[in-house]
Coordinates of C-alpha atoms in Angstrom, one line a residue:
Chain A
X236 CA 10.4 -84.7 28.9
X237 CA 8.9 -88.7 28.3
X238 CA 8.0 -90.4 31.2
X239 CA 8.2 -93.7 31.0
X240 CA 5.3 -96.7 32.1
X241 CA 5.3 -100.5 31.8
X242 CA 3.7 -101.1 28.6
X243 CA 1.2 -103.8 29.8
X244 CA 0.3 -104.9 33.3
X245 CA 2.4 -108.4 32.2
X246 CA 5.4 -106.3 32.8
X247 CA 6.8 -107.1 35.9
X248 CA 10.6 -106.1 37.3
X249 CA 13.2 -107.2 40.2
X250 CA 16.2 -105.0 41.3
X251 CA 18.6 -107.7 42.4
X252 CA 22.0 -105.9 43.8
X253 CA 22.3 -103.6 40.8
X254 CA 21.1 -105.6 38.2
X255 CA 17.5 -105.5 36.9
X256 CA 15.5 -108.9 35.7
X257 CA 12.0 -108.1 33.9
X258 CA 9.9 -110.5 32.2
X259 CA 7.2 -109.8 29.4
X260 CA 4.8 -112.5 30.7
X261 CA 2.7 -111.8 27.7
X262 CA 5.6 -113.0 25.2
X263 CA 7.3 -115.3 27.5
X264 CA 10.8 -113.0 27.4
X265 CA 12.8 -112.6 29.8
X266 CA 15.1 -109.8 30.3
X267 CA 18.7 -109.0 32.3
X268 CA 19.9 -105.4 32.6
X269 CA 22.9 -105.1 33.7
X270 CA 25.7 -102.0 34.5
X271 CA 24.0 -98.6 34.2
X272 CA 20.8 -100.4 32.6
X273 CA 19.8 -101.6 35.8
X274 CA 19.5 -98.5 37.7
X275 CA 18.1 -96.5 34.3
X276 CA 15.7 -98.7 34.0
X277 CA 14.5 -99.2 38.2
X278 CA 14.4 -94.9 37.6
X279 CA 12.1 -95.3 34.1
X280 CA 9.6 -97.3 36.0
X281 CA 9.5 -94.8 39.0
X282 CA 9.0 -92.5 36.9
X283 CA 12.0 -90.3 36.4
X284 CA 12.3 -88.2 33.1
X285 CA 14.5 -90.6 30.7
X286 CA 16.5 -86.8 30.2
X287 CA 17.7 -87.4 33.8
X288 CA 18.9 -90.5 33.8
X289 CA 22.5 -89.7 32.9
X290 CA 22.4 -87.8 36.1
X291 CA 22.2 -90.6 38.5
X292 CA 25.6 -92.4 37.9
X293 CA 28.9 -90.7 38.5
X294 CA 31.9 -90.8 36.3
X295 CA 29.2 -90.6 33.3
X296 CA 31.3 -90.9 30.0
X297 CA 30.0 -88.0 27.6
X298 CA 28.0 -90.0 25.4
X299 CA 26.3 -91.3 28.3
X300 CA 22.9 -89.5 27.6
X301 CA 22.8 -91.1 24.2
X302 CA 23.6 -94.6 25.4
X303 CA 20.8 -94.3 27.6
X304 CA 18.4 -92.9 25.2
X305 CA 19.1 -95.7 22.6
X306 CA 18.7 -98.2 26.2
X307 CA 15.4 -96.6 26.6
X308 CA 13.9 -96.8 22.7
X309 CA 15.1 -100.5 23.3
X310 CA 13.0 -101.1 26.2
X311 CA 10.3 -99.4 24.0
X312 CA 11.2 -101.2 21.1
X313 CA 10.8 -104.8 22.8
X314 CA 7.2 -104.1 24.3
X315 CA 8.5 -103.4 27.8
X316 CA 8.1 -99.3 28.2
X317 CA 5.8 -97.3 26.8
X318 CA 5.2 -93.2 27.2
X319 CA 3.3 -92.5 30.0
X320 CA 0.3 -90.2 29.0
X321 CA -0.6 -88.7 32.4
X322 CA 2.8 -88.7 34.2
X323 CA 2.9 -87.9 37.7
X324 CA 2.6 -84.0 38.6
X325 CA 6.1 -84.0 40.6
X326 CA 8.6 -86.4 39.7
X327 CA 9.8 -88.8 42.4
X328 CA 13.0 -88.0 44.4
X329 CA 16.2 -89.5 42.6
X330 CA 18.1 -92.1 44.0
X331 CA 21.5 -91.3 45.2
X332 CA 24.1 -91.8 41.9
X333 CA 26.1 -94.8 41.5
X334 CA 29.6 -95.7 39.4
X335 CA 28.5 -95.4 35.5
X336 CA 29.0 -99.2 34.0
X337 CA 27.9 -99.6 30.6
X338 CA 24.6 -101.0 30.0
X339 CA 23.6 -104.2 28.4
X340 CA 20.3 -105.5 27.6
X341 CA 20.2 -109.1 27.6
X342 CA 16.9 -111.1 26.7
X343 CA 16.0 -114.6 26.6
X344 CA 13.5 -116.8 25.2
X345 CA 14.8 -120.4 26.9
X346 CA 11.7 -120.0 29.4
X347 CA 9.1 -119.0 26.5
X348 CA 7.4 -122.4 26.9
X349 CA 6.8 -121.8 30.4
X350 CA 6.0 -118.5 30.8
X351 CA 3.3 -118.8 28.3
X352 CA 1.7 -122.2 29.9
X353 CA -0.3 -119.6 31.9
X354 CA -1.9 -123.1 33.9
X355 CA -3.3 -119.5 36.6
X356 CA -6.4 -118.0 36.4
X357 CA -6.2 -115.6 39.1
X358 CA -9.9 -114.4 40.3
X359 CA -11.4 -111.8 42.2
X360 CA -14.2 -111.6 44.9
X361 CA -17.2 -112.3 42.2
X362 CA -14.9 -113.9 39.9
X363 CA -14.7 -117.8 40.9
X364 CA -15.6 -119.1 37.8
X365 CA -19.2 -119.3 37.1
X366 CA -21.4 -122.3 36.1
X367 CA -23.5 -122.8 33.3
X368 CA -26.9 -121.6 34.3
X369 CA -26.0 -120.2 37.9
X370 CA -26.8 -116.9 38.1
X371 CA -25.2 -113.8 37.4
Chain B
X180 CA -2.9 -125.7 24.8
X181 CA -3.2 -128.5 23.6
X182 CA -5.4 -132.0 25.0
X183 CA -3.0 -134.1 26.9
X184 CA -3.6 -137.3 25.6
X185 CA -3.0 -140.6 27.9
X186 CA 0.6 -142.0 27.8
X187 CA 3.4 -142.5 30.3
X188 CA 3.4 -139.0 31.8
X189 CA -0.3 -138.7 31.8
X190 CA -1.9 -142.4 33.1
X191 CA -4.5 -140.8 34.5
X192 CA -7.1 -138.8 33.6
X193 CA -10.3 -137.4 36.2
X194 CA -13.3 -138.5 34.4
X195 CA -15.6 -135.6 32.9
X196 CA -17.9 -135.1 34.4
X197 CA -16.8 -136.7 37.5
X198 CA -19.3 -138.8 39.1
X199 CA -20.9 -139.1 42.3
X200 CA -20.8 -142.9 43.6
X201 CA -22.3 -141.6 47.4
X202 CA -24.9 -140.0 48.8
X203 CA -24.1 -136.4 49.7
X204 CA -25.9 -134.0 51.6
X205 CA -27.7 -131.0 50.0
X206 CA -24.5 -128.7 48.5
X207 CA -24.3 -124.8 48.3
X208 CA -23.2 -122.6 45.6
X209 CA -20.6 -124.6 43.5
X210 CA -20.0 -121.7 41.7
X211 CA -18.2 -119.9 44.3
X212 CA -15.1 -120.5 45.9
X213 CA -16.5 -120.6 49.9
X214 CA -19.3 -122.6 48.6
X215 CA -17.3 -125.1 46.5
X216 CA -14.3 -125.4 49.6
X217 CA -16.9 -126.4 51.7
X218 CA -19.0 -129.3 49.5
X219 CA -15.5 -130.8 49.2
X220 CA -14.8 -130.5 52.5
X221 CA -18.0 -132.1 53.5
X222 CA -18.2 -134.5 50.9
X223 CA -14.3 -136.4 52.7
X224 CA -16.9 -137.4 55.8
X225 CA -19.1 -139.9 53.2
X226 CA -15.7 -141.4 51.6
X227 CA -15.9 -144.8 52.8
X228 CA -12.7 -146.7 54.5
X229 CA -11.0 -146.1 57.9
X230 CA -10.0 -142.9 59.0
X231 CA -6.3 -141.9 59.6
X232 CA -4.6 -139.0 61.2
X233 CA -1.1 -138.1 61.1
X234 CA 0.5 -135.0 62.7
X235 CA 4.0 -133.2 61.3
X236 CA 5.8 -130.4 61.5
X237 CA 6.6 -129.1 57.8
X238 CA 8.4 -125.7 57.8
X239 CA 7.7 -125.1 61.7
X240 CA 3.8 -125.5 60.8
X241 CA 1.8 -127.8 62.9
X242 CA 0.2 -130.4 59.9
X243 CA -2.7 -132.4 60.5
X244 CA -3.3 -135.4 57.5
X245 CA -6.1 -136.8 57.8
X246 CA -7.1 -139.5 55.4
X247 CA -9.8 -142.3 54.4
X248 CA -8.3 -145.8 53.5
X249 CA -4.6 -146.7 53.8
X250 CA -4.1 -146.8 50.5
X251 CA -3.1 -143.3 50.6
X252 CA -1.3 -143.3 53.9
X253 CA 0.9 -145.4 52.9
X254 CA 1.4 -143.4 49.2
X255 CA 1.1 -139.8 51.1
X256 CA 2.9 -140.5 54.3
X257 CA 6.6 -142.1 53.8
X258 CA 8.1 -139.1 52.7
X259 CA 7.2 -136.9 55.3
X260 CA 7.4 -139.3 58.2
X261 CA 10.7 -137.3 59.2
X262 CA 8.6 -134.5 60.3
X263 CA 6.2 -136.4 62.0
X264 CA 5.1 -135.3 65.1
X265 CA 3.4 -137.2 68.1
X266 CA 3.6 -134.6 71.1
X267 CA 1.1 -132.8 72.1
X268 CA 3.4 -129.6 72.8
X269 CA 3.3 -128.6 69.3
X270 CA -0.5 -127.4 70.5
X271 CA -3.4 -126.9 67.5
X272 CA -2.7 -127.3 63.8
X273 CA -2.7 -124.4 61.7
X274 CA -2.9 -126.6 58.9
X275 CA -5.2 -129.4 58.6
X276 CA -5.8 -131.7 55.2
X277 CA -8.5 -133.9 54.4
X278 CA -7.5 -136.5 51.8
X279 CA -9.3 -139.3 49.9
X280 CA -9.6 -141.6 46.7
X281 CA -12.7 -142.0 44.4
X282 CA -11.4 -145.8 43.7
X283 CA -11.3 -146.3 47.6
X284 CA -13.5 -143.7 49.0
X285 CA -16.4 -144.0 46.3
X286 CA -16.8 -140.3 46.4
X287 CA -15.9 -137.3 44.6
X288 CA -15.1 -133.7 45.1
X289 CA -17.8 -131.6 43.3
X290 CA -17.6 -130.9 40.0
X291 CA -15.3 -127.9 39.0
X292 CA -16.3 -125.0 37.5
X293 CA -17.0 -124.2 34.1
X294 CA -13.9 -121.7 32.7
X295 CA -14.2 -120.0 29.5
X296 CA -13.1 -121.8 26.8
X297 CA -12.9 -125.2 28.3
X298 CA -9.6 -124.3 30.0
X299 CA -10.1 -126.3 32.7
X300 CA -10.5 -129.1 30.7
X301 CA -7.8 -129.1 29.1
X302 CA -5.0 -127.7 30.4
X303 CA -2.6 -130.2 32.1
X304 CA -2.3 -128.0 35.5
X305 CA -5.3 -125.5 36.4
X306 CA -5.0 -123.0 38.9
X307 CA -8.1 -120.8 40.3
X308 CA -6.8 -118.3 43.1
X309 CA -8.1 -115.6 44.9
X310 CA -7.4 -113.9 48.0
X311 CA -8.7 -116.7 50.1
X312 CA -8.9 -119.8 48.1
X313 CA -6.5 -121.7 45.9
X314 CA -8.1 -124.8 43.6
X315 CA -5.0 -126.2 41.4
X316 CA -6.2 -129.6 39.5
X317 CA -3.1 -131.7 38.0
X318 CA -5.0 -133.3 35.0
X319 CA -1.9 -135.6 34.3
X320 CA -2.1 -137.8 37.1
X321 CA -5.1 -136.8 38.6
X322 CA -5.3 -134.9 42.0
X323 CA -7.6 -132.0 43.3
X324 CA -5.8 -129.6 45.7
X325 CA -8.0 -127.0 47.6
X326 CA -7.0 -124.4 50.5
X327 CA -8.4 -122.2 52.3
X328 CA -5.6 -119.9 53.3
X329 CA -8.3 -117.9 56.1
X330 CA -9.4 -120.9 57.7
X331 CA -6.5 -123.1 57.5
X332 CA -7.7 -126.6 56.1
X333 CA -7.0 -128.0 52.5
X334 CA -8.4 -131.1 50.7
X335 CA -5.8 -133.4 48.9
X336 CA -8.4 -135.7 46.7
X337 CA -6.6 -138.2 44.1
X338 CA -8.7 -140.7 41.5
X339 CA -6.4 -143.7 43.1
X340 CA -3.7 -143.4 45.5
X341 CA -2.3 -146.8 44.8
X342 CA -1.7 -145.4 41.0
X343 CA -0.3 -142.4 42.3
X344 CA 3.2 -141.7 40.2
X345 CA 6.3 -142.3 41.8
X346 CA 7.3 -138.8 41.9
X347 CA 4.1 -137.9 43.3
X348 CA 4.8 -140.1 46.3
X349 CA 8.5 -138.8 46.7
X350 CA 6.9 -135.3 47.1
X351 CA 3.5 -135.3 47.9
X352 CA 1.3 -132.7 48.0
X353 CA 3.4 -129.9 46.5
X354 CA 0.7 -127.6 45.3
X355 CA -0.7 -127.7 48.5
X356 CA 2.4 -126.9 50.5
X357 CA 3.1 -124.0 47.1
X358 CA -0.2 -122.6 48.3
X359 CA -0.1 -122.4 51.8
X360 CA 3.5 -121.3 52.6
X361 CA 3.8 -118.6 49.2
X362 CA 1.2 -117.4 51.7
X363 CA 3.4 -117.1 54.5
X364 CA 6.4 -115.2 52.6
X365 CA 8.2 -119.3 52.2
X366 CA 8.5 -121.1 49.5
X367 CA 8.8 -124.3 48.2
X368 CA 11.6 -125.0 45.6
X369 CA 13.1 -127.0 43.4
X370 CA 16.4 -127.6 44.9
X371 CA 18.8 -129.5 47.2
X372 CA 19.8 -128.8 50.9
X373 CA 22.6 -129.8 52.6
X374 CA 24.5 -128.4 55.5
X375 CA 26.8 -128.6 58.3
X376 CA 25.5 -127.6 62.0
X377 CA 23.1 -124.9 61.6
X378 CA 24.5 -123.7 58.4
X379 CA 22.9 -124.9 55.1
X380 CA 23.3 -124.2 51.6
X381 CA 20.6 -124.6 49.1
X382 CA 21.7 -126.2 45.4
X383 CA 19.2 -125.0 43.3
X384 CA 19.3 -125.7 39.0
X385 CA 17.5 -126.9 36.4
X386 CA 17.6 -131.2 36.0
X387 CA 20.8 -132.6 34.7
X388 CA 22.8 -130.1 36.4
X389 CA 24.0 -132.5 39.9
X390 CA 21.8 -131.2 42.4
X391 CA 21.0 -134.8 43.7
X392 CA 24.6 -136.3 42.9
X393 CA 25.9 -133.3 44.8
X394 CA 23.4 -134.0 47.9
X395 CA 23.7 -137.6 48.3
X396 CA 28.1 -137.0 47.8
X397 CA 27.4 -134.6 51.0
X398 CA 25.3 -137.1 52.8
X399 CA 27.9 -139.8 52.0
X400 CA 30.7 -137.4 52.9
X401 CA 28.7 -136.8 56.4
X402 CA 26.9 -133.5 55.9
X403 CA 23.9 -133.1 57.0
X404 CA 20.9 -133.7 54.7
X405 CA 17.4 -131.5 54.4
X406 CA 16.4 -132.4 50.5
X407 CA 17.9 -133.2 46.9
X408 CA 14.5 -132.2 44.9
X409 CA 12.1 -129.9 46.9
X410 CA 12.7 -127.3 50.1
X411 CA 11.2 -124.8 51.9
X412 CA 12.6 -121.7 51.7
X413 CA 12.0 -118.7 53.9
X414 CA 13.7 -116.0 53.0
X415 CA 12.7 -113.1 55.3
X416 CA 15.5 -115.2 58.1
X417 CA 16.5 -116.5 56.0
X418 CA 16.0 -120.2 56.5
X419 CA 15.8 -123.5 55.0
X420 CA 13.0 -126.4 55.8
X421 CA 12.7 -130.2 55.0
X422 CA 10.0 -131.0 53.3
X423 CA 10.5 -134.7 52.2
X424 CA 13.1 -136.9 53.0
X425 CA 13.0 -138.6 49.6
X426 CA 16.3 -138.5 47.4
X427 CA 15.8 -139.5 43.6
X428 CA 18.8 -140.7 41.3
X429 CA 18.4 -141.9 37.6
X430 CA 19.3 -145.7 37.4
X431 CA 22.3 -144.9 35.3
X432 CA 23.8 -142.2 38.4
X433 CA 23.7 -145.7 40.7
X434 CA 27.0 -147.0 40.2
X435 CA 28.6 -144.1 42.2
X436 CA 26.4 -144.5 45.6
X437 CA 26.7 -148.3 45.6
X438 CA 25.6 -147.9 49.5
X439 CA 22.4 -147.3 48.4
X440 CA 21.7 -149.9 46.0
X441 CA 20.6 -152.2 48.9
X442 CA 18.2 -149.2 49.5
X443 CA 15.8 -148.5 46.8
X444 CA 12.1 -148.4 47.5
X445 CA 11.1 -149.2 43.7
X446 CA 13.6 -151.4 42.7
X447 CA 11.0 -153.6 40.3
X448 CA 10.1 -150.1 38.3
X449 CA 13.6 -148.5 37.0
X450 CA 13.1 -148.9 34.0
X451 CA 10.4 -146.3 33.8
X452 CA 11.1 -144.6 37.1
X453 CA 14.1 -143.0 38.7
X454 CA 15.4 -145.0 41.5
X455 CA 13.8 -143.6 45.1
X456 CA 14.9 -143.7 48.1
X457 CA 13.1 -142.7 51.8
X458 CA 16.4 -141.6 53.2
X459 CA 15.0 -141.3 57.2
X460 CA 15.5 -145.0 57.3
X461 CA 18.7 -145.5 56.7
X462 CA 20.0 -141.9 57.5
X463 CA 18.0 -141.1 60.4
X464 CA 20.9 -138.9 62.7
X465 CA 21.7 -136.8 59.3
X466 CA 18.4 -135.8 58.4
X467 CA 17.6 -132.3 59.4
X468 CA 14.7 -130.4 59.4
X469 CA 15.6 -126.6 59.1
X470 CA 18.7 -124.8 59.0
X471 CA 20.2 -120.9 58.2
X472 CA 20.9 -120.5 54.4
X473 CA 23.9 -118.9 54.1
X474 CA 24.5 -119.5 50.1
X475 CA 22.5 -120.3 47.3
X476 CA 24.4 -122.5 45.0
X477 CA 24.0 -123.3 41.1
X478 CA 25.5 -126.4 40.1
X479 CA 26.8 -127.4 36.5
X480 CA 28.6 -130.3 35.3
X481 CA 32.0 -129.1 33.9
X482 CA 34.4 -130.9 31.8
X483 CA 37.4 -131.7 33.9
X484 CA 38.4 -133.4 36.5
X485 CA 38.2 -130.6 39.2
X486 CA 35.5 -128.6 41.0
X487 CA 35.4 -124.8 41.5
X488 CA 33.2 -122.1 42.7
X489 CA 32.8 -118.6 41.9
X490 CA 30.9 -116.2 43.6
X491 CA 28.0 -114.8 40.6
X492 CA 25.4 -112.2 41.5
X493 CA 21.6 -112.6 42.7
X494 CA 20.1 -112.1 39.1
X495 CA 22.5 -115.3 37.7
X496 CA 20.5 -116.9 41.3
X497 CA 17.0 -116.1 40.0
X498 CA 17.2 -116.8 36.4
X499 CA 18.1 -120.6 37.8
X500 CA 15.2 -120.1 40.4
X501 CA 12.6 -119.8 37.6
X502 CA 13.9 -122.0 35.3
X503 CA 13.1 -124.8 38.1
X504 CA 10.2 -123.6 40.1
X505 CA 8.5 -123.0 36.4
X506 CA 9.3 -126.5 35.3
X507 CA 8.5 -128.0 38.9
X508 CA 5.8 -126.4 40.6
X509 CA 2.3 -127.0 39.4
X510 CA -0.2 -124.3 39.0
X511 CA 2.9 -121.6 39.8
X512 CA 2.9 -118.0 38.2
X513 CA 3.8 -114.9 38.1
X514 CA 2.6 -114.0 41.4
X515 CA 5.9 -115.7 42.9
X516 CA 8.2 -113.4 41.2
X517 CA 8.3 -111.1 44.2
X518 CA 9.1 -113.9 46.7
X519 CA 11.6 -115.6 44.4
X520 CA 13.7 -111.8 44.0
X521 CA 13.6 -112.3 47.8
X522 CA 15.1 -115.3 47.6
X523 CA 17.6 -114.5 45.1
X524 CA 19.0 -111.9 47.5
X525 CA 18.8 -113.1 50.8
X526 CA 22.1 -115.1 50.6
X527 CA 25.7 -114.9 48.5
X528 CA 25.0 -116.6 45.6
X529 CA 27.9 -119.2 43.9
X530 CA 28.5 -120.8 40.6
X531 CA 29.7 -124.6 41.4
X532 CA 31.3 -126.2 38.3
X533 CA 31.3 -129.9 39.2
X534 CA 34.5 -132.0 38.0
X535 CA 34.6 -135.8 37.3
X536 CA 36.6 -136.3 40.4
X537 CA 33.4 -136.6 42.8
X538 CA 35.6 -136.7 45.8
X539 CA 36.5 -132.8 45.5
X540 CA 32.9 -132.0 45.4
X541 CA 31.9 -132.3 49.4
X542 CA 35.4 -130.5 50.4
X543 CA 34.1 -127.7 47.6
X544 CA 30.7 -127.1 49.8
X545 CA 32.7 -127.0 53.1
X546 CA 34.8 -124.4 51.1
X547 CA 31.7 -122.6 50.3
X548 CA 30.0 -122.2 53.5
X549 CA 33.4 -121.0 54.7
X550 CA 33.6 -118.5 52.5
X551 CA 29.4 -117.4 52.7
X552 CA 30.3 -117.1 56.4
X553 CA 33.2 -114.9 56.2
X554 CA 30.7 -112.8 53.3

């Protein structure tokens, strides 16, 4: 069963009451899932089976598993999930399942420009910049 | 990226490599963050001209400015003179700032680090973070910011504060107040405040929207008044903080708030500026410095007559939130995303649809702390 990772450490998600906002920070895209997307995706990054996710909403229509699978080769498709090679041994615990609402996946490119600006340069203990000559 | 070049957004440039006009003591190792803080540091006590202090309160933080020359008292201070503090009660600062000007103070920070590629060169915001240290250098008008988040002092260093951009005086010092508070699980935004009692609401949308027409109507109409540009948001209370007590309007918005014509501090400069206003002298009993948020609101100009609200959810809240902290907040990143989701969700969260009738609008933000109260 696929387990499912960000596909770069530029991924980065926010569950905000149901819905789910991720940004691709490498291509400047930002991304709104809403109704059952939300949830599926907050379980895909936690690392729940994508076979399981039709198990976490109730009142699940019956092409619900397929919806979701064509929600998760999106997320792949877009540069946002990829298969996790090493998944963890034991699955995490499921949430408790909430009303199925069908899923959308909306993405954006109006904050492109300024997601890409990358103006940081975050740096670590040894990692201040160094200056020509100084040494290493 | 490419090279700024000079122009109207850009008038100043920091001169590579920046020179040295005084004599400085021996310096440590530049190339470290600790080493570089303190040359800077140090190098404030050779700038030549008077030395100022000023004490305020930003965000329930003790703040101690201290400065060289009044050039930059008098650029720096004004819009935060609301939060100024002169007892002695408020005990030590947690916060204190050294500022100074090369044109007035004849000195320099050090020069910065080398970053592959030349980025620092050229970018027109830099930011160098680490655990302890934030460096954010705004090429386009010229101004160093350095904190130490462990030891609790930052270094505010301009090429001229008398050249200092208008907006830059409005809101000083942003990237420093970005750098200590995101530190502190607050926030500084890009958004109006305006309440009533101890109940405010922060309007929060991209420019062109009505945030500041909305905030001054409010004033006018009596509510109480924390910002129309820039807050402080803490959203663990949740709360809401003054930061400046500057309102901005573009010349062509002035004809509706004809009380304040009387009122504008750069009258002789709108035809490149907006007009600006230091609202704590004229407002002073409606100026507030914190309050509870109880909604976040999203303004947008709509094309009748009529206002209206609608309750939206927290992700419709932070796709407006990083629309304007992006566009606002120098040297800002992907490291806020957490704080801003925290934000999002620590109040109800409205659409306001501003009509053309501007007296509905103030009744409209009465009706929507009503209804956050009751949420």
């Amino acid at each position: 069963m696929p387990v499912f990772k960000p596909a770069t450490p530029n991924i980065t998600h926010q569950a905000l009451d149901g819905e789910v906002v991720a940004i691709d920070f490498d291509k400047g895209i930002y991304f709104n899932f809403c109704g059952a997307a939300g949830p599926a995706f907050d379980a895909l990054i936690s690392g729940i089976p994508s076979e399981q996710l039709a198990t976490l909403f109730t009142g699940a229509p019956a092409d619900a598993s397929s919806k979701l699978a064509a929600f998760c080769q999106r997320c792949v498709d877009e540069g946002l999930l990829m298969v996790a090679d090493s998944p963890a041994v034991a699955p995490p615990p499921a949430p408790s399942p909430v009303a199925w609402v069908e899923p959308s996946f909306e993405s954006y490119t109006n904050m492109q420009q300024l997601l890409l600006a990358d103006p940081i340069h975050d740096v670590g203990d040894q990692a201040w910049p160094k200056q020509p000559g100084s040494p290493a | 990226m490419s090279e700024i070049k000079p122009g109207p957004n850009n008038p100043v440039h920091l001169p590579d490599p920046l020179p040295v006009w005084a004599t400085c003591a021996p310096e440590g190792d530049l190339a470290t963050p600790a080493g570089y803080f303190e040359a800077a540091w140090s190098r404030f006590l050779v700038a030549q001209g008077s030395t100022w202090r000023r004490d305020f309160l930003v965000g329930g933080t003790h703040v101690t400015l201290e400065g060289k020359g009044e050039a930059l008292a008098e650029a720096l201070t004004p819009a935060l003179a609301h939060l100024a503090v002169t007892d002695v009660h408020v005990g030590a600062p947690r916060l204190i700032v050294r500022t100074w000007d090369s044109i007035h103070g004849r000195v320099d920070p050090p020069p910065l680090p080398a970053l592959p590629g030349d980025k620092l060169a050229h970018d027109r915001v830099s930011r160098l973070s680490d655990d302890r240290f934030t460096a954010v250098l705004e090429r386009h008008f010229g101004a160093l910011t350095l904190l130490d988040g462990a030891s609790g002092r930052g270094i505010y260093y301009t090429h001229d504060g008398v050249t200092l951009p208008y907006y830059e005086t409005a809101a000083p010092m942003r990237a420093l107040w970005y750098a200590w508070f995101s530190r502190h699980a607050a926030l500084p935004l890009h958004g109006a405040c305006v309440g009533r009692g101890d109940d405010v609401l922060l309007l929060t949308a991209p420019g062109g929207n009505g945030k500041s027409t909305t905030a001054l109507l409010a004033l006018q109409a009596g509510f109480e008044y924390l910002a129309d540009d820039w807050c402080l948001i803490a959203p663990r209370v949740p709360a809401a903080y003054s930061l400046f007590s500057s309102a901005k309007l573009r010349p062509d918005n002035l004809h509706r708030f004809p009380g304040l014509a009387d009122r504008i501090h750069n009258h002789d400069r709108l035809d490149e500026e907006k007009a600006t206003f230091f609202l704590h002298r004229y407002f002073p009993s409606q100026l507030k410095s914190s309050g509870r948020l109880r909604a976040l609101v999203i303004p947008r100009v709509g094309g009748t007559a009529d206002t209206s609200f609608a309750k939206v959810s927290a992700a419709h809240a932070f796709h407006a939130l990083m629309q304007v902290t992006l566009q606002g907040m120098a040297g800002a990143g992907k490291e806020l995303f957490p704080l801003l989701g925290e934000v999002a969700r620590c109040a109800p969260v409205y659409q306001l649809t501003l009509g053309h009738d501007l007296a509905q609008i103030p009744p409209a933000l009465d009706a929507i702390l009503a209804h956050a109260s009751r949420a």
